[in-house]
Coordinates of C-alpha atoms in Angstrom, one line a residue:
M24 CA 41.7 199.1 83.4
R25 CA 43.5 202.3 82.7
R26 CA 45.8 203.0 79.8
V27 CA 48.6 203.4 82.0
E28 CA 48.2 200.2 84.1
L29 CA 47.8 198.3 80.3
L30 CA 51.4 199.9 79.2
A31 CA 52.7 198.6 82.4
L32 CA 51.8 195.6 81.6
A33 CA 52.6 195.4 78.2
A34 CA 56.2 196.5 79.3
L35 CA 56.4 193.3 81.4
W36 CA 55.9 191.1 78.6
L37 CA 58.1 192.7 76.6
V38 CA 61.0 192.2 78.9
P39 CA 63.3 189.2 78.0
L40 CA 63.3 186.4 80.6
Q41 CA 66.9 186.0 82.4
V42 CA 67.2 182.3 82.9
P43 CA 69.7 181.8 85.9
A44 CA 72.8 180.1 84.8
Q45 CA 72.7 176.5 85.9
P46 CA 75.8 175.7 88.2
L47 CA 78.7 173.7 86.8
P48 CA 80.2 170.2 87.9
D49 CA 82.4 170.2 90.3
L50 CA 86.5 171.3 89.4
P51 CA 88.4 168.0 89.4
A52 CA 91.4 167.6 91.9
L53 CA 94.4 170.0 89.8
R54 CA 97.8 168.3 89.2
S55 CA 100.4 170.1 91.4
D56 CA 102.3 170.9 88.7
D57 CA 98.8 172.7 87.1
Q58 CA 98.1 174.5 90.6
R59 CA 102.2 175.9 90.3
R60 CA 101.3 177.0 86.2
L61 CA 98.1 178.6 87.5
S62 CA 99.9 180.5 90.3
E63 CA 102.7 181.8 87.8
Y64 CA 99.7 183.2 85.5
H65 CA 100.4 187.0 85.6
A66 CA 104.4 186.4 85.2
A67 CA 103.8 184.2 82.6
A68 CA 101.4 186.7 80.6
G69 CA 103.5 189.8 81.6
E70 CA 106.7 188.2 80.2
A71 CA 105.0 186.7 77.1
L72 CA 103.2 190.2 76.5
L73 CA 106.2 192.3 76.8
G74 CA 108.2 190.1 74.6
A75 CA 105.6 190.0 72.3
L76 CA 105.2 194.0 72.2
A77 CA 109.1 194.3 71.6
A78 CA 109.4 192.2 68.5
G79 CA 105.6 191.1 67.4
D80 CA 104.6 191.8 63.7
P81 CA 102.2 194.6 63.8
A82 CA 99.0 192.8 62.4
E83 CA 99.3 189.9 64.7
L84 CA 99.6 192.2 67.5
A85 CA 96.4 194.0 66.1
V86 CA 94.8 190.6 66.7
L87 CA 96.4 190.3 70.1
T88 CA 95.2 193.5 71.1
D89 CA 91.7 193.2 69.5
G90 CA 91.2 189.6 71.2
L91 CA 92.4 190.9 74.7
A92 CA 89.8 194.1 74.6
G93 CA 86.6 194.0 76.5
D94 CA 85.7 193.8 80.2
V95 CA 85.5 189.8 81.3
L96 CA 81.6 189.1 82.7
P97 CA 81.0 187.6 85.7
P98 CA 80.8 183.7 86.2
D99 CA 77.0 183.2 86.1
Q100 CA 76.4 185.4 83.1
A101 CA 79.5 183.9 81.1
I102 CA 78.1 180.2 82.1
R103 CA 74.4 181.0 80.6
D104 CA 76.2 182.9 77.7
M105 CA 79.3 180.7 76.6
A106 CA 77.5 177.5 75.1
G107 CA 77.0 176.9 71.6
D108 CA 79.7 176.8 68.3
W109 CA 82.6 178.6 68.4
S110 CA 85.4 180.1 65.8
C111 CA 88.5 180.0 67.6
R112 CA 92.0 181.2 67.0
M113 CA 95.0 180.4 68.8
I114 CA 97.9 182.9 69.6
K115 CA 101.5 181.5 70.9
L116 CA 103.4 184.1 73.1
G117 CA 107.0 183.6 73.7
G118 CA 109.2 180.7 73.5
L119 CA 110.4 179.7 69.9
L120 CA 108.7 183.2 68.5
P121 CA 107.3 186.3 70.2
I122 CA 104.1 186.0 68.8
T123 CA 102.4 183.5 66.4
V124 CA 99.2 183.9 65.1
Y125 CA 96.9 181.0 63.3
S126 CA 93.9 180.9 61.5
S127 CA 90.6 180.1 62.7
F128 CA 89.3 176.8 63.6
R129 CA 86.6 175.6 65.4
C130 CA 85.6 175.1 69.2
A131 CA 82.2 173.9 70.7
I132 CA 81.2 174.3 74.3
S133 CA 78.2 172.3 75.6
P134 CA 75.7 173.4 78.3
D135 CA 77.2 171.5 81.3
G136 CA 80.8 173.1 80.3
G137 CA 82.4 170.6 77.8
F138 CA 85.0 172.7 75.8
E139 CA 86.7 171.2 72.7
K140 CA 88.7 172.2 69.8
L141 CA 87.4 170.3 66.9
T142 CA 89.7 171.1 64.4
G143 CA 93.4 172.0 63.5
S144 CA 96.1 169.3 64.1
Q145 CA 97.0 170.3 67.9
R146 CA 93.4 169.6 69.4
T147 CA 92.2 170.0 73.0
K148 CA 89.3 168.7 74.8
G149 CA 88.3 169.2 78.5
N150 CA 86.0 170.9 80.9
I151 CA 85.0 174.4 82.1
R152 CA 84.6 174.6 85.8
Q153 CA 83.8 177.6 88.3
E154 CA 86.1 178.3 90.8
G155 CA 85.0 181.3 93.2
D156 CA 85.0 184.1 90.5
R157 CA 86.6 182.8 87.8
L158 CA 86.4 180.3 85.4
I159 CA 88.8 177.4 84.7
Y160 CA 89.5 175.5 82.0
L161 CA 90.9 171.9 82.8
G162 CA 91.8 169.2 79.7
T163 CA 94.1 167.0 77.6
G164 CA 95.8 168.6 74.6
F165 CA 96.6 166.0 71.8
V166 CA 97.3 165.3 68.1
A167 CA 94.2 164.9 65.5
G168 CA 93.3 161.5 65.0
D169 CA 94.2 160.4 68.8
T170 CA 91.6 159.4 71.4
P171 CA 92.8 161.5 74.7
P172 CA 92.1 160.2 78.0
S173 CA 90.3 162.6 80.3
Y174 CA 91.9 165.3 82.4
E175 CA 91.7 163.0 85.6
D176 CA 93.2 160.1 84.0
L177 CA 96.6 161.8 82.5
P178 CA 99.5 160.1 83.9
A179 CA 101.3 161.7 87.0
Q180 CA 104.2 162.0 85.0
V181 CA 103.9 164.2 81.8
D182 CA 106.0 163.4 78.8
A183 CA 105.7 165.8 76.0
G184 CA 107.6 164.0 73.5
A185 CA 105.7 160.6 74.2
S186 CA 103.6 159.1 71.2
P187 CA 100.7 159.8 71.9
Q188 CA 101.2 162.6 72.8
F189 CA 98.8 163.6 75.6
V190 CA 99.2 166.7 77.9
P191 CA 97.5 168.6 80.8
E192 CA 96.0 171.7 80.1
I193 CA 95.1 174.6 82.5
G194 CA 93.8 177.8 81.5
L195 CA 91.4 180.7 82.8
V196 CA 88.0 181.2 80.3
E197 CA 87.0 184.8 79.8
M198 CA 83.7 185.6 78.2
V199 CA 83.1 189.2 77.2
S200 CA 79.8 188.5 75.5
D201 CA 77.8 185.9 74.3
K202 CA 80.1 186.6 70.9
K203 CA 83.6 187.2 72.1
G204 CA 85.6 185.3 74.8
R205 CA 89.1 183.6 75.7
V206 CA 91.1 180.7 77.2
M207 CA 94.4 181.9 78.4
F208 CA 96.5 179.1 79.2
P209 CA 99.7 180.2 81.4
A210 CA 103.0 178.0 80.8
P211 CA 102.0 175.8 78.3
H212 CA 104.2 172.4 78.3
L213 CA 104.5 172.9 74.4
E214 CA 106.7 175.6 72.3
S215 CA 105.6 178.6 73.8
R216 CA 105.5 180.8 77.3
F217 CA 101.5 181.6 77.1
N218 CA 98.7 180.5 74.9
I219 CA 95.5 182.8 74.3
L220 CA 92.6 180.9 72.0
L221 CA 90.1 183.4 71.1
L222 CA 86.1 182.7 70.8
S223 CA 84.5 184.6 68.3
R224 CA 81.0 184.2 66.5

């Protein structure tokens, strides 16, 4: 075999195998109120970001800017890259304060799209699903120590003041790389106008 052919064959062995992303299970039916919140995504984000930029602390705005940087991966690649353990940091915009940046917590994403915030007093647990060219998170927000029902089993009427406190959560999942991503929550039920959960590892 000629040297050129040997080099070409060696190059094939050096190319990493691209494992196709496994499709995620189907999205459950969205609650009508969550459909509304998702339809107001851009309005909620714009209002909250303008308020934060006008009155936010510069150090917290730097965290926000860095977290929003980066082109979003297409769903197939994002699904392939997102499984595993993550450091996650919540940013709350609007509502009580223009911007509040929390310290880091632990989150995890399973290969089938299961998502859970594992530490902190405010938790969320649910699933990431694909809808067209976007990834949607549907889950239940709850307080640490309580056992949340699944999104599908939440009552029709939300009472954010109930104890235990269970609220539906909906967000868009944006992966920038296998080491950086974010979950964007429009019009959450508690405290703020828009939430961003930054993911890093």
